[in-house]
PDB file of C-alpha atoms and ligand atoms in Angstrom:
ATOM      1  CA  MET A  98     -18.131  47.184 -31.535  1.00 47.00           C
ATOM      2  CA  ALA A  99     -21.854  46.429 -31.275  1.00 45.00           C
ATOM      3  CA  SER A 100     -24.485  48.987 -32.130  1.00 47.00           C
ATOM      4  CA  THR A 101     -27.858  48.526 -30.436  1.00 54.00           C
ATOM      5  CA  LYS A 102     -30.705  46.565 -32.029  1.00 89.00           C
ATOM      6  CA  GLN A 103     -28.467  44.948 -34.616  1.00 94.00           C
ATOM      7  CA  LEU A 104     -30.350  41.642 -34.134  1.00 98.00           C
ATOM      8  CA  GLU A 105     -33.845  43.139 -34.419  1.00 97.00           C
ATOM      9  CA  GLY A 106     -36.338  40.657 -35.881  1.00 97.00           C
ATOM     10  CA  GLN A 107     -34.130  37.629 -35.147  1.00 98.00           C
ATOM     11  CA  VAL A 108     -34.802  34.633 -32.911  1.00 98.00           C
ATOM     12  CA  ALA A 109     -32.090  33.065 -30.757  1.00 99.00           C
ATOM     13  CA  LEU A 110     -31.801  29.931 -28.651  1.00 99.00           C
ATOM     14  CA  VAL A 111     -29.168  29.960 -25.904  1.00 99.00           C
ATOM     15  CA  THR A 112     -28.480  26.655 -24.148  1.00 99.00           C
ATOM     16  CA  GLY A 113     -27.568  26.832 -20.468  1.00 98.00           C
ATOM     17  CA  ALA A 114     -28.829  30.417 -20.329  1.00 98.00           C
ATOM     18  CA  ASP A 115     -29.818  30.446 -16.657  1.00 98.00           C
ATOM     19  CA  SER A 116     -26.261  30.979 -15.402  1.00 98.00           C
ATOM     20  CA  GLY A 117     -22.832  32.434 -16.125  1.00 98.00           C
ATOM     21  CA  ILE A 118     -21.784  32.943 -19.747  1.00 98.00           C
ATOM     22  CA  GLY A 119     -25.106  31.737 -21.209  1.00 98.00           C
ATOM     23  CA  LYS A 120     -26.989  34.281 -19.129  1.00 98.00           C
ATOM     24  CA  GLY A 121     -24.594  37.044 -20.198  1.00 98.00           C
ATOM     25  CA  VAL A 122     -25.006  36.077 -23.857  1.00 99.00           C
ATOM     26  CA  ALA A 123     -28.812  35.836 -23.620  1.00 99.00           C
ATOM     27  CA  LEU A 124     -29.030  39.315 -22.059  1.00 98.00           C
ATOM     28  CA  ALA A 125     -26.728  40.783 -24.719  1.00 98.00           C
ATOM     29  CA  LEU A 126     -28.653  39.199 -27.610  1.00 98.00           C
ATOM     30  CA  ALA A 127     -31.952  40.451 -26.164  1.00 98.00           C
ATOM     31  CA  GLN A 128     -30.490  43.925 -25.760  1.00 98.00           C
ATOM     32  CA  ALA A 129     -29.569  43.786 -29.449  1.00 98.00           C
ATOM     33  CA  GLY A 130     -33.224  43.087 -30.288  1.00 98.00           C
ATOM     34  CA  ALA A 131     -33.363  39.276 -30.561  1.00 98.00           C
ATOM     35  CA  LYS A 132     -36.185  37.206 -29.083  1.00 98.00           C
ATOM     36  CA  VAL A 133     -34.538  34.560 -26.924  1.00 98.00           C
ATOM     37  CA  LEU A 134     -35.332  31.053 -25.706  1.00 98.00           C
ATOM     38  CA  ILE A 135     -33.659  30.655 -22.313  1.00 99.00           C
ATOM     39  CA  ASN A 136     -32.772  26.956 -22.084  1.00 99.00           C
ATOM     40  CA  TYR A 137     -31.967  25.498 -18.665  1.00 98.00           C
ATOM     41  CA  ALA A 138     -31.286  22.043 -17.258  1.00 98.00           C
ATOM     42  CA  HIS A 139     -32.574  22.217 -13.651  1.00 98.00           C
ATOM     43  CA  ASN A 140     -32.809  25.715 -12.214  1.00 98.00           C
ATOM     44  CA  GLN A 141     -36.178  27.067 -13.333  1.00 98.00           C
ATOM     45  CA  ALA A 142     -36.116  29.992 -10.885  1.00 98.00           C
ATOM     46  CA  ALA A 143     -32.809  31.229 -12.336  1.00 98.00           C
ATOM     47  CA  ALA A 144     -34.123  30.864 -15.913  1.00 98.00           C
ATOM     48  CA  ASP A 145     -37.328  32.728 -15.014  1.00 98.00           C
ATOM     49  CA  GLU A 146     -35.198  35.525 -13.561  1.00 98.00           C
ATOM     50  CA  VAL A 147     -33.340  35.924 -16.890  1.00 98.00           C
ATOM     51  CA  VAL A 148     -36.691  36.066 -18.727  1.00 99.00           C
ATOM     52  CA  LYS A 149     -37.900  38.688 -16.234  1.00 98.00           C
ATOM     53  CA  ILE A 150     -34.840  40.904 -16.761  1.00 98.00           C
ATOM     54  CA  ILE A 151     -35.278  40.724 -20.541  1.00 98.00           C
ATOM     55  CA  LYS A 152     -39.019  41.483 -20.413  1.00 98.00           C
ATOM     56  CA  GLU A 153     -38.556  44.380 -17.995  1.00 98.00           C
ATOM     57  CA  ALA A 154     -36.134  45.903 -20.494  1.00 98.00           C
ATOM     58  CA  GLY A 155     -38.800  45.616 -23.216  1.00 98.00           C
ATOM     59  CA  GLY A 156     -37.516  42.413 -24.835  1.00 98.00           C
ATOM     60  CA  GLU A 157     -39.073  39.014 -25.526  1.00 98.00           C
ATOM     61  CA  ALA A 158     -38.003  35.687 -24.020  1.00 98.00           C
ATOM     62  CA  PHE A 159     -39.276  32.450 -22.535  1.00 98.00           C
ATOM     63  CA  ALA A 160     -37.670  29.675 -20.518  1.00 98.00           C
ATOM     64  CA  HIS A 161     -37.618  26.015 -21.526  1.00 98.00           C
ATOM     65  CA  GLN A 162     -36.175  23.035 -19.671  1.00 98.00           C
ATOM     66  CA  THR A 163     -34.182  20.602 -21.793  1.00 98.00           C
ATOM     67  CA  ASP A 164     -31.228  18.341 -21.160  1.00 98.00           C
ATOM     68  CA  VAL A 165     -29.221  19.054 -24.327  1.00 99.00           C
ATOM     69  CA  SER A 166     -27.691  15.566 -24.277  1.00 98.00           C
ATOM     70  CA  GLN A 167     -31.131  13.970 -24.851  1.00 98.00           C
ATOM     71  CA  GLU A 168     -32.246  13.754 -28.496  1.00 98.00           C
ATOM     72  CA  GLU A 169     -36.009  13.776 -27.953  1.00 98.00           C
ATOM     73  CA  GLN A 170     -35.860  16.673 -25.520  1.00 98.00           C
ATOM     74  CA  VAL A 171     -33.784  18.724 -27.987  1.00 99.00           C
ATOM     75  CA  GLU A 172     -36.250  17.999 -30.801  1.00 98.00           C
ATOM     76  CA  THR A 173     -39.124  19.112 -28.559  1.00 98.00           C
ATOM     77  CA  MET A 174     -37.260  22.320 -27.661  1.00 99.00           C
ATOM     78  CA  PHE A 175     -36.787  23.222 -31.334  1.00 98.00           C
ATOM     79  CA  ALA A 176     -40.450  22.467 -32.080  1.00 98.00           C
ATOM     80  CA  LYS A 177     -41.344  24.793 -29.207  1.00 98.00           C
ATOM     81  CA  ILE A 178     -39.228  27.736 -30.386  1.00 98.00           C
ATOM     82  CA  ILE A 179     -40.521  27.419 -33.945  1.00 98.00           C
ATOM     83  CA  GLN A 180     -44.105  27.174 -32.684  1.00 98.00           C
ATOM     84  CA  THR A 181     -43.613  30.252 -30.456  1.00 98.00           C
ATOM     85  CA  TYR A 182     -41.543  32.571 -32.654  1.00 98.00           C
ATOM     86  CA  GLY A 183     -42.045  31.028 -36.132  1.00 98.00           C
ATOM     87  CA  THR A 184     -38.385  30.161 -36.774  1.00 98.00           C
ATOM     88  CA  ILE A 185     -34.830  30.425 -35.384  1.00 98.00           C
ATOM     89  CA  ASP A 186     -31.917  32.525 -36.677  1.00 98.00           C
ATOM     90  CA  ILE A 187     -29.193  32.104 -34.041  1.00 99.00           C
ATOM     91  CA  LEU A 188     -28.131  29.074 -31.974  1.00 99.00           C
ATOM     92  CA  ILE A 189     -25.726  29.587 -29.089  1.00 99.00           C
ATOM     93  CA  ASN A 190     -24.381  26.155 -28.066  1.00 98.00           C
ATOM     94  CA  ASN A 191     -23.314  27.151 -24.572  1.00 98.00           C
ATOM     95  CA  ALA A 192     -24.409  24.446 -22.104  1.00 98.00           C
ATOM     96  CA  GLY A 193     -21.439  22.734 -20.504  1.00 98.00           C
ATOM     97  CA  LEU A 194     -20.144  21.183 -17.324  1.00 98.00           C
ATOM     98  CA  GLN A 195     -17.096  19.662 -15.676  1.00 98.00           C
ATOM     99  CA  LYS A 196     -16.724  16.317 -13.856  1.00 98.00           C
ATOM    100  CA  ASP A 197     -13.080  16.443 -12.819  1.00 98.00           C
ATOM    101  CA  ALA A 198     -10.925  13.490 -11.811  1.00 98.00           C
ATOM    102  CA  LYS A 199      -7.388  12.224 -12.179  1.00 98.00           C
ATOM    103  CA  PHE A 200      -7.187  10.281 -15.437  1.00 98.00           C
ATOM    104  CA  VAL A 201      -6.679   6.874 -13.817  1.00 98.00           C
ATOM    105  CA  ASP A 202      -9.577   7.486 -11.421  1.00 98.00           C
ATOM    106  CA  MET A 203     -12.005   8.882 -13.996  1.00 98.00           C
ATOM    107  CA  THR A 204     -15.182   6.830 -14.236  1.00 98.00           C
ATOM    108  CA  LEU A 205     -16.950   6.067 -17.491  1.00 98.00           C
ATOM    109  CA  ASP A 206     -19.915   7.960 -16.108  1.00 98.00           C
ATOM    110  CA  GLN A 207     -17.795  11.116 -15.600  1.00 98.00           C
ATOM    111  CA  TRP A 208     -16.444  10.758 -19.131  1.00 99.00           C
ATOM    112  CA  ASN A 209     -19.842  10.104 -20.755  1.00 98.00           C
ATOM    113  CA  THR A 210     -21.624  12.897 -18.873  1.00 98.00           C
ATOM    114  CA  VAL A 211     -19.154  15.566 -19.989  1.00 99.00           C
ATOM    115  CA  ILE A 212     -18.936  14.351 -23.583  1.00 99.00           C
ATOM    116  CA  GLY A 213     -22.749  13.957 -23.632  1.00 99.00           C
ATOM    117  CA  VAL A 214     -23.518  17.542 -22.602  1.00 99.00           C
ATOM    118  CA  ASN A 215     -20.508  19.454 -23.955  1.00 98.00           C
ATOM    119  CA  LEU A 216     -20.111  17.717 -27.337  1.00 99.00           C
ATOM    120  CA  THR A 217     -23.156  15.563 -28.158  1.00 99.00           C
ATOM    121  CA  GLY A 218     -25.391  18.400 -26.913  1.00 99.00           C
ATOM    122  CA  GLN A 219     -23.828  20.719 -29.500  1.00 99.00           C
ATOM    123  CA  PHE A 220     -24.321  18.071 -32.201  1.00 99.00           C
ATOM    124  CA  LEU A 221     -28.009  17.565 -31.377  1.00 99.00           C
ATOM    125  CA  CYS A 222     -28.835  21.283 -31.175  1.00 99.00           C
ATOM    126  CA  SER A 223     -26.808  22.249 -34.263  1.00 99.00           C
ATOM    127  CA  ARG A 224     -28.474  19.509 -36.347  1.00 99.00           C
ATOM    128  CA  GLU A 225     -31.955  20.772 -35.488  1.00 99.00           C
ATOM    129  CA  ALA A 226     -30.975  24.406 -36.096  1.00 99.00           C
ATOM    130  CA  ALA A 227     -29.330  23.590 -39.444  1.00 99.00           C
ATOM    131  CA  LYS A 228     -32.444  21.740 -40.655  1.00 98.00           C
ATOM    132  CA  GLU A 229     -34.580  24.826 -39.991  1.00 98.00           C
ATOM    133  CA  PHE A 230     -31.996  27.219 -41.510  1.00 98.00           C
ATOM    134  CA  ILE A 231     -31.799  25.142 -44.716  1.00 98.00           C
ATOM    135  CA  LYS A 232     -35.574  24.762 -44.972  1.00 98.00           C
ATOM    136  CA  ARG A 233     -36.163  28.517 -44.536  1.00 98.00           C
ATOM    137  CA  GLY A 234     -33.092  29.993 -46.258  1.00 98.00           C
ATOM    138  CA  VAL A 235     -32.023  33.641 -46.193  1.00 98.00           C
ATOM    139  CA  VAL A 236     -34.745  36.136 -45.327  1.00 98.00           C
ATOM    140  CA  GLU A 237     -34.014  39.495 -46.897  1.00 96.00           C
ATOM    141  CA  GLY A 238     -33.965  42.335 -44.390  1.00 95.00           C
ATOM    142  CA  VAL A 239     -33.358  39.996 -41.442  1.00 97.00           C
ATOM    143  CA  SER A 240     -29.798  38.776 -41.988  1.00 98.00           C
ATOM    144  CA  ARG A 241     -27.378  38.107 -44.838  1.00 98.00           C
ATOM    145  CA  ALA A 242     -27.003  34.538 -43.505  1.00 98.00           C
ATOM    146  CA  ALA A 243     -29.612  31.791 -43.397  1.00 98.00           C
ATOM    147  CA  GLY A 244     -28.509  31.116 -39.834  1.00 98.00           C
ATOM    148  CA  LYS A 245     -25.689  31.389 -37.336  1.00 99.00           C
ATOM    149  CA  ILE A 246     -24.391  28.695 -34.969  1.00 99.00           C
ATOM    150  CA  ILE A 247     -21.991  29.741 -32.218  1.00 99.00           C
ATOM    151  CA  CYS A 248     -20.202  26.951 -30.364  1.00 99.00           C
ATOM    152  CA  MET A 249     -18.926  27.752 -26.859  1.00 99.00           C
ATOM    153  CA  SER A 250     -15.530  26.112 -26.725  1.00 98.00           C
ATOM    154  CA  SER A 251     -12.692  27.053 -24.361  1.00 98.00           C
ATOM    155  CA  VAL A 252      -8.988  27.820 -24.273  1.00 98.00           C
ATOM    156  CA  HIS A 253      -8.876  24.070 -23.518  1.00 98.00           C
ATOM    157  CA  GLU A 254      -9.624  23.540 -27.198  1.00 98.00           C
ATOM    158  CA  VAL A 255      -5.843  24.072 -27.514  1.00 98.00           C
ATOM    159  CA  ILE A 256      -4.400  24.036 -23.962  1.00 98.00           C
ATOM    160  CA  PRO A 257      -4.123  20.494 -22.519  1.00 98.00           C
ATOM    161  CA  TRP A 258      -5.645  20.194 -19.027  1.00 98.00           C
ATOM    162  CA  ALA A 259      -4.447  17.471 -16.676  1.00 98.00           C
ATOM    163  CA  GLY A 260      -7.153  16.290 -14.308  1.00 98.00           C
ATOM    164  CA  HIS A 261      -9.849  17.394 -16.755  1.00 98.00           C
ATOM    165  CA  VAL A 262      -9.307  15.057 -19.709  1.00 98.00           C
ATOM    166  CA  ASN A 263     -13.041  14.617 -20.371  1.00 98.00           C
ATOM    167  CA  TYR A 264     -13.551  18.395 -20.504  1.00 98.00           C
ATOM    168  CA  ALA A 265     -10.479  19.080 -22.662  1.00 98.00           C
ATOM    169  CA  ALA A 266     -11.437  16.243 -25.037  1.00 99.00           C
ATOM    170  CA  SER A 267     -14.952  17.693 -25.372  1.00 99.00           C
ATOM    171  CA  LYS A 268     -13.571  21.135 -26.251  1.00 98.00           C
ATOM    172  CA  GLY A 269     -10.970  19.741 -28.657  1.00 98.00           C
ATOM    173  CA  GLY A 270     -13.856  17.832 -30.239  1.00 98.00           C
ATOM    174  CA  ILE A 271     -15.875  21.020 -30.584  1.00 98.00           C
ATOM    175  CA  SER A 272     -13.071  22.529 -32.660  1.00 98.00           C
ATOM    176  CA  MET A 273     -13.288  19.904 -35.435  1.00 98.00           C
ATOM    177  CA  PHE A 274     -17.053  19.593 -35.069  1.00 99.00           C
ATOM    178  CA  MET A 275     -17.421  23.356 -35.612  1.00 99.00           C
ATOM    179  CA  LYS A 276     -15.004  23.475 -38.560  1.00 98.00           C
ATOM    180  CA  SER A 277     -16.513  20.412 -40.269  1.00 99.00           C
ATOM    181  CA  ILE A 278     -20.088  21.636 -40.109  1.00 99.00           C
ATOM    182  CA  ALA A 279     -18.950  25.146 -41.106  1.00 99.00           C
ATOM    183  CA  GLN A 280     -17.475  23.591 -44.263  1.00 98.00           C
ATOM    184  CA  GLU A 281     -20.612  21.550 -44.941  1.00 99.00           C
ATOM    185  CA  LEU A 282     -23.120  24.323 -44.229  1.00 99.00           C
ATOM    186  CA  ALA A 283     -21.395  27.336 -45.843  1.00 99.00           C
ATOM    187  CA  PRO A 284     -23.014  26.688 -49.262  1.00 98.00           C
ATOM    188  CA  HIS A 285     -26.373  27.024 -47.476  1.00 98.00           C
ATOM    189  CA  LYS A 286     -25.303  30.483 -46.222  1.00 98.00           C
ATOM    190  CA  ILE A 287     -25.020  29.201 -42.660  1.00 99.00           C
ATOM    191  CA  ARG A 288     -22.119  30.473 -40.545  1.00 99.00           C
ATOM    192  CA  VAL A 289     -20.618  28.410 -37.727  1.00 99.00           C
ATOM    193  CA  VAL A 290     -18.153  30.038 -35.327  1.00 99.00           C
ATOM    194  CA  GLY A 291     -16.456  29.018 -32.084  1.00 99.00           C
ATOM    195  CA  ILE A 292     -15.787  31.178 -29.043  1.00 99.00           C
ATOM    196  CA  GLY A 293     -12.882  30.134 -26.827  1.00 99.00           C
ATOM    197  CA  PRO A 294     -13.254  31.871 -23.463  1.00 98.00           C
ATOM    198  CA  GLY A 295     -10.356  31.999 -21.034  1.00 98.00           C
ATOM    199  CA  ALA A 296     -11.203  32.411 -17.342  1.00 98.00           C
ATOM    200  CA  ILE A 297     -14.644  33.987 -17.045  1.00 98.00           C
ATOM    201  CA  GLN A 298     -16.059  34.634 -13.568  1.00 98.00           C
ATOM    202  CA  THR A 299     -18.949  32.138 -13.298  1.00 97.00           C
ATOM    203  CA  PRO A 300     -20.058  29.311 -10.969  1.00 95.00           C
ATOM    204  CA  ILE A 301     -18.197  26.686 -13.086  1.00 93.00           C
ATOM    205  CA  ASN A 302     -14.769  27.906 -11.837  1.00 95.00           C
ATOM    206  CA  LYS A 303     -15.742  29.470  -8.500  1.00 96.00           C
ATOM    207  CA  GLU A 304     -12.859  27.876  -6.600  1.00 95.00           C
ATOM    208  CA  ALA A 305     -10.421  29.669  -8.955  1.00 96.00           C
ATOM    209  CA  TRP A 306     -11.598  33.190  -7.982  1.00 97.00           C
ATOM    210  CA  GLU A 307     -13.528  33.049  -4.701  1.00 97.00           C
ATOM    211  CA  THR A 308     -10.525  33.878  -2.471  1.00 97.00           C
ATOM    212  CA  PRO A 309      -7.887  36.577  -3.140  1.00 97.00           C
ATOM    213  CA  GLN A 310      -5.178  33.865  -3.056  1.00 97.00           C
ATOM    214  CA  ALA A 311      -6.953  31.770  -5.676  1.00 97.00           C
ATOM    215  CA  LEU A 312      -7.587  34.806  -7.869  1.00 97.00           C
ATOM    216  CA  ASN A 313      -3.931  35.910  -7.683  1.00 97.00           C
ATOM    217  CA  LYS A 314      -2.823  32.430  -8.739  1.00 97.00           C
ATOM    218  CA  LEU A 315      -5.302  32.509 -11.625  1.00 97.00           C
ATOM    219  CA  LEU A 316      -4.093  35.949 -12.736  1.00 97.00           C
ATOM    220  CA  GLU A 317      -0.586  34.501 -13.227  1.00 96.00           C
ATOM    221  CA  LEU A 318      -2.116  32.715 -16.232  1.00 96.00           C
ATOM    222  CA  ILE A 319      -3.714  35.883 -17.670  1.00 97.00           C
ATOM    223  CA  PRO A 320      -1.288  38.436 -19.173  1.00 97.00           C
ATOM    224  CA  TYR A 321      -4.017  41.092 -19.324  1.00 98.00           C
ATOM    225  CA  ASN A 322      -4.330  40.675 -15.534  1.00 97.00           C
ATOM    226  CA  ARG A 323      -8.082  40.547 -15.050  1.00 98.00           C
ATOM    227  CA  ILE A 324     -10.680  37.804 -14.948  1.00 98.00           C
ATOM    228  CA  GLY A 325     -13.250  37.936 -17.765  1.00 98.00           C
ATOM    229  CA  GLN A 326     -16.954  38.613 -17.264  1.00 98.00           C
ATOM    230  CA  PRO A 327     -19.998  36.996 -18.942  1.00 98.00           C
ATOM    231  CA  ASP A 328     -20.717  40.377 -20.503  1.00 98.00           C
ATOM    232  CA  ASP A 329     -17.375  40.236 -22.387  1.00 98.00           C
ATOM    233  CA  ILE A 330     -18.543  37.037 -24.089  1.00 98.00           C
ATOM    234  CA  GLY A 331     -22.056  38.484 -24.555  1.00 98.00           C
ATOM    235  CA  LYS A 332     -20.677  41.364 -26.640  1.00 98.00           C
ATOM    236  CA  LEU A 333     -18.552  39.029 -28.774  1.00 98.00           C
ATOM    237  CA  ALA A 334     -21.419  36.585 -29.373  1.00 99.00           C
ATOM    238  CA  THR A 335     -23.728  39.450 -30.378  1.00 98.00           C
ATOM    239  CA  TRP A 336     -21.204  40.776 -32.857  1.00 98.00           C
ATOM    240  CA  LEU A 337     -20.454  37.308 -34.277  1.00 98.00           C
ATOM    241  CA  ALA A 338     -24.182  36.682 -34.764  1.00 99.00           C
ATOM    242  CA  SER A 339     -24.636  40.020 -36.537  1.00 98.00           C
ATOM    243  CA  ASP A 340     -24.093  40.827 -40.205  1.00 98.00           C
ATOM    244  CA  GLU A 341     -20.973  42.799 -39.201  1.00 98.00           C
ATOM    245  CA  ALA A 342     -19.319  39.371 -38.915  1.00 98.00           C
ATOM    246  CA  ASP A 343     -20.908  38.010 -42.099  1.00 98.00           C
ATOM    247  CA  TYR A 344     -17.590  36.865 -43.604  1.00 98.00           C
ATOM    248  CA  ILE A 345     -16.508  34.910 -40.518  1.00 99.00           C
ATOM    249  CA  THR A 346     -17.087  31.160 -40.454  1.00 99.00           C
ATOM    250  CA  GLY A 347     -15.186  28.061 -39.353  1.00 99.00           C
ATOM    251  CA  VAL A 348     -12.865  29.668 -36.790  1.00 98.00           C
ATOM    252  CA  THR A 349     -12.654  29.908 -33.017  1.00 98.00           C
ATOM    253  CA  ILE A 350     -12.213  33.415 -31.641  1.00 98.00           C
ATOM    254  CA  PHE A 351     -10.341  33.225 -28.338  1.00 98.00           C
ATOM    255  CA  MET A 352     -11.405  35.784 -25.735  1.00 98.00           C
ATOM    256  CA  ASP A 353      -9.004  35.133 -22.915  1.00 98.00           C
ATOM    257  CA  GLY A 354      -6.924  38.167 -21.879  1.00 98.00           C
ATOM    258  CA  GLY A 355      -3.934  36.430 -23.468  1.00 98.00           C
ATOM    259  CA  MET A 356      -4.205  33.063 -21.686  1.00 98.00           C
ATOM    260  CA  THR A 357      -3.303  31.260 -24.925  1.00 98.00           C
ATOM    261  CA  LEU A 358      -0.068  33.304 -25.258  1.00 97.00           C
ATOM    262  CA  TYR A 359       1.992  30.813 -23.186  1.00 95.00           C
ATOM    263  CA  PRO A 360       2.461  33.284 -20.269  1.00 95.00           C
ATOM    264  CA  GLY A 361       5.106  30.945 -18.766  1.00 91.00           C
ATOM    265  CA  PHE A 362       7.437  32.144 -21.555  1.00 92.00           C
ATOM    266  CA  ALA A 363       6.947  35.866 -20.837  1.00 91.00           C
ATOM    267  CA  ASP A 364      10.221  35.961 -18.835  1.00 90.00           C
ATOM    268  CA  ASN A 365      12.309  34.117 -21.394  1.00 86.00           C
ATOM    269  CA  GLY A 366      10.801  30.715 -20.481  1.00 80.00           C
TER     270      GLY A 366
HETATM  271  P1  NAD B 530     -22.093  27.715 -15.522  1.00 89.91           P
HETATM  272  O1  NAD B 530     -21.930  26.528 -14.645  1.00 89.91           O
HETATM  273  O2  NAD B 530     -22.397  29.035 -14.898  1.00 89.91           O
HETATM  274  O3  NAD B 530     -23.193  27.438 -16.622  1.00 89.91           O
HETATM  275  C1  NAD B 530     -23.329  26.214 -17.276  1.00 89.91           C
HETATM  276  C2  NAD B 530     -24.698  26.150 -17.895  1.00 89.91           C
HETATM  277  O4  NAD B 530     -24.844  24.901 -18.575  1.00 89.91           O
HETATM  278  C3  NAD B 530     -25.813  26.252 -16.859  1.00 89.91           C
HETATM  279  O5  NAD B 530     -26.770  27.172 -17.326  1.00 89.91           O
HETATM  280  C4  NAD B 530     -26.412  24.848 -16.838  1.00 89.91           C
HETATM  281  O6  NAD B 530     -27.793  24.863 -16.602  1.00 89.91           O
HETATM  282  C5  NAD B 530     -26.119  24.402 -18.260  1.00 89.91           C
HETATM  283  N1  NAD B 530     -26.172  22.950 -18.387  1.00 89.91           N
HETATM  284  C6  NAD B 530     -25.413  22.007 -17.767  1.00 89.91           C
HETATM  285  N2  NAD B 530     -25.802  20.771 -18.136  1.00 89.91           N
HETATM  286  C7  NAD B 530     -26.824  20.943 -19.016  1.00 89.91           C
HETATM  287  C8  NAD B 530     -27.640  20.054 -19.761  1.00 89.91           C
HETATM  288  N3  NAD B 530     -27.501  18.716 -19.670  1.00 89.91           N
HETATM  289  N4  NAD B 530     -28.587  20.585 -20.571  1.00 89.91           N
HETATM  290  C9  NAD B 530     -28.756  21.923 -20.661  1.00 89.91           C
HETATM  291  N5  NAD B 530     -28.014  22.806 -19.989  1.00 89.91           N
HETATM  292  C10 NAD B 530     -27.054  22.311 -19.179  1.00 89.91           C
HETATM  293  O7  NAD B 530     -20.739  27.787 -16.354  1.00 89.91           O
HETATM  294  P2  NAD B 530     -20.231  28.813 -17.482  1.00 89.91           P
HETATM  295  O8  NAD B 530     -18.863  29.199 -17.098  1.00 89.91           O
HETATM  296  O9  NAD B 530     -21.233  29.861 -17.744  1.00 89.91           O
HETATM  297  O10 NAD B 530     -20.104  27.832 -18.739  1.00 89.91           O
HETATM  298  C11 NAD B 530     -20.792  28.027 -19.959  1.00 89.91           C
HETATM  299  C12 NAD B 530     -19.973  27.465 -21.097  1.00 89.91           C
HETATM  300  O11 NAD B 530     -18.762  28.192 -21.201  1.00 89.91           O
HETATM  301  C13 NAD B 530     -19.574  25.996 -20.918  1.00 89.91           C
HETATM  302  O12 NAD B 530     -19.654  25.337 -22.167  1.00 89.91           O
HETATM  303  C14 NAD B 530     -18.131  26.099 -20.459  1.00 89.91           C
HETATM  304  O13 NAD B 530     -17.394  24.943 -20.797  1.00 89.91           O
HETATM  305  C15 NAD B 530     -17.675  27.307 -21.245  1.00 89.91           C
HETATM  306  N6  NAD B 530     -16.465  27.941 -20.717  1.00 89.91           N
HETATM  307  C16 NAD B 530     -16.463  28.592 -19.514  1.00 89.91           C
HETATM  308  C17 NAD B 530     -15.291  29.191 -19.076  1.00 89.91           C
HETATM  309  C18 NAD B 530     -15.212  29.943 -17.779  1.00 89.91           C
HETATM  310  O14 NAD B 530     -14.123  30.359 -17.400  1.00 89.91           O
HETATM  311  N7  NAD B 530     -16.309  30.169 -17.077  1.00 89.91           N
HETATM  312  C19 NAD B 530     -14.144  29.129 -19.849  1.00 89.91           C
HETATM  313  C20 NAD B 530     -14.174  28.460 -21.064  1.00 89.91           C
HETATM  314  C21 NAD B 530     -15.338  27.869 -21.491  1.00 89.91           C
END
């Protein structure tokens, strides 16, 4: 799918890039030639490690702490990437978290925290990226698009999830957020695409794969019968950000080993 160095000369910002899917995407983009800002919320050592891996492989990256739910911090982060690399071409809205509770027990704080990071964070980062893309426009020889925004959604954009209503609402919200800004920004040659991962092996869902029993139960939900890896999403994000995907905007690509195929109906329901 992806040839090497297809993002040469481009600048990317990956939110939540110190762990899991964000780390996998940041490494893949760097391998494809992009310079990458490694955003993190708390774990500087983990972010520095991602920068180190990229630099040792001959790439360029730096780490920057920002809580994506905070407007001023996001504005500062965009000023920093533009000051360091001159502009930005690719935004990967990846940062996300869960604060699970039964619906009737869910606190307003649990609700607001998840919506604040998972949905408002994507709004704040996308707005700053879009301003820079519009101001700069298409640069010939760099990319056919003026900019690319990739929104990390989830299969829970379409699969309801009891006990996780804040998370599912944030991902359902990302779907219409992504489509609406894709519609608004297309005339500016900006593409906006969603990725809907299924179960990817990261710290966010550790209890679902850390024992053989848990993993077997999880695999009942995955027709393709394996858990996904951050690298799977890294390859997809790289391709979506490249000119090979230049005619794709306003859709979510699910990468889930068939989790959205209603596996409960595989044996006649
Ligand atoms: P993870 O816990 O490994 O990583 C989450 C990242 O988000 C971390 O880097 C963390 O620093 C960052 N983050 C959290 N709060 C932040 C904040 N306020 N500001 C900036 N960064 C913040 O989990 P992951 O599985 O890699 O999740 C990444 C994204 O993928 C999330 O949006 C998640 O909803 C989505 N996703 C994951 C799966 C899966 O199975 N792992 C499935 C579907 C969707």
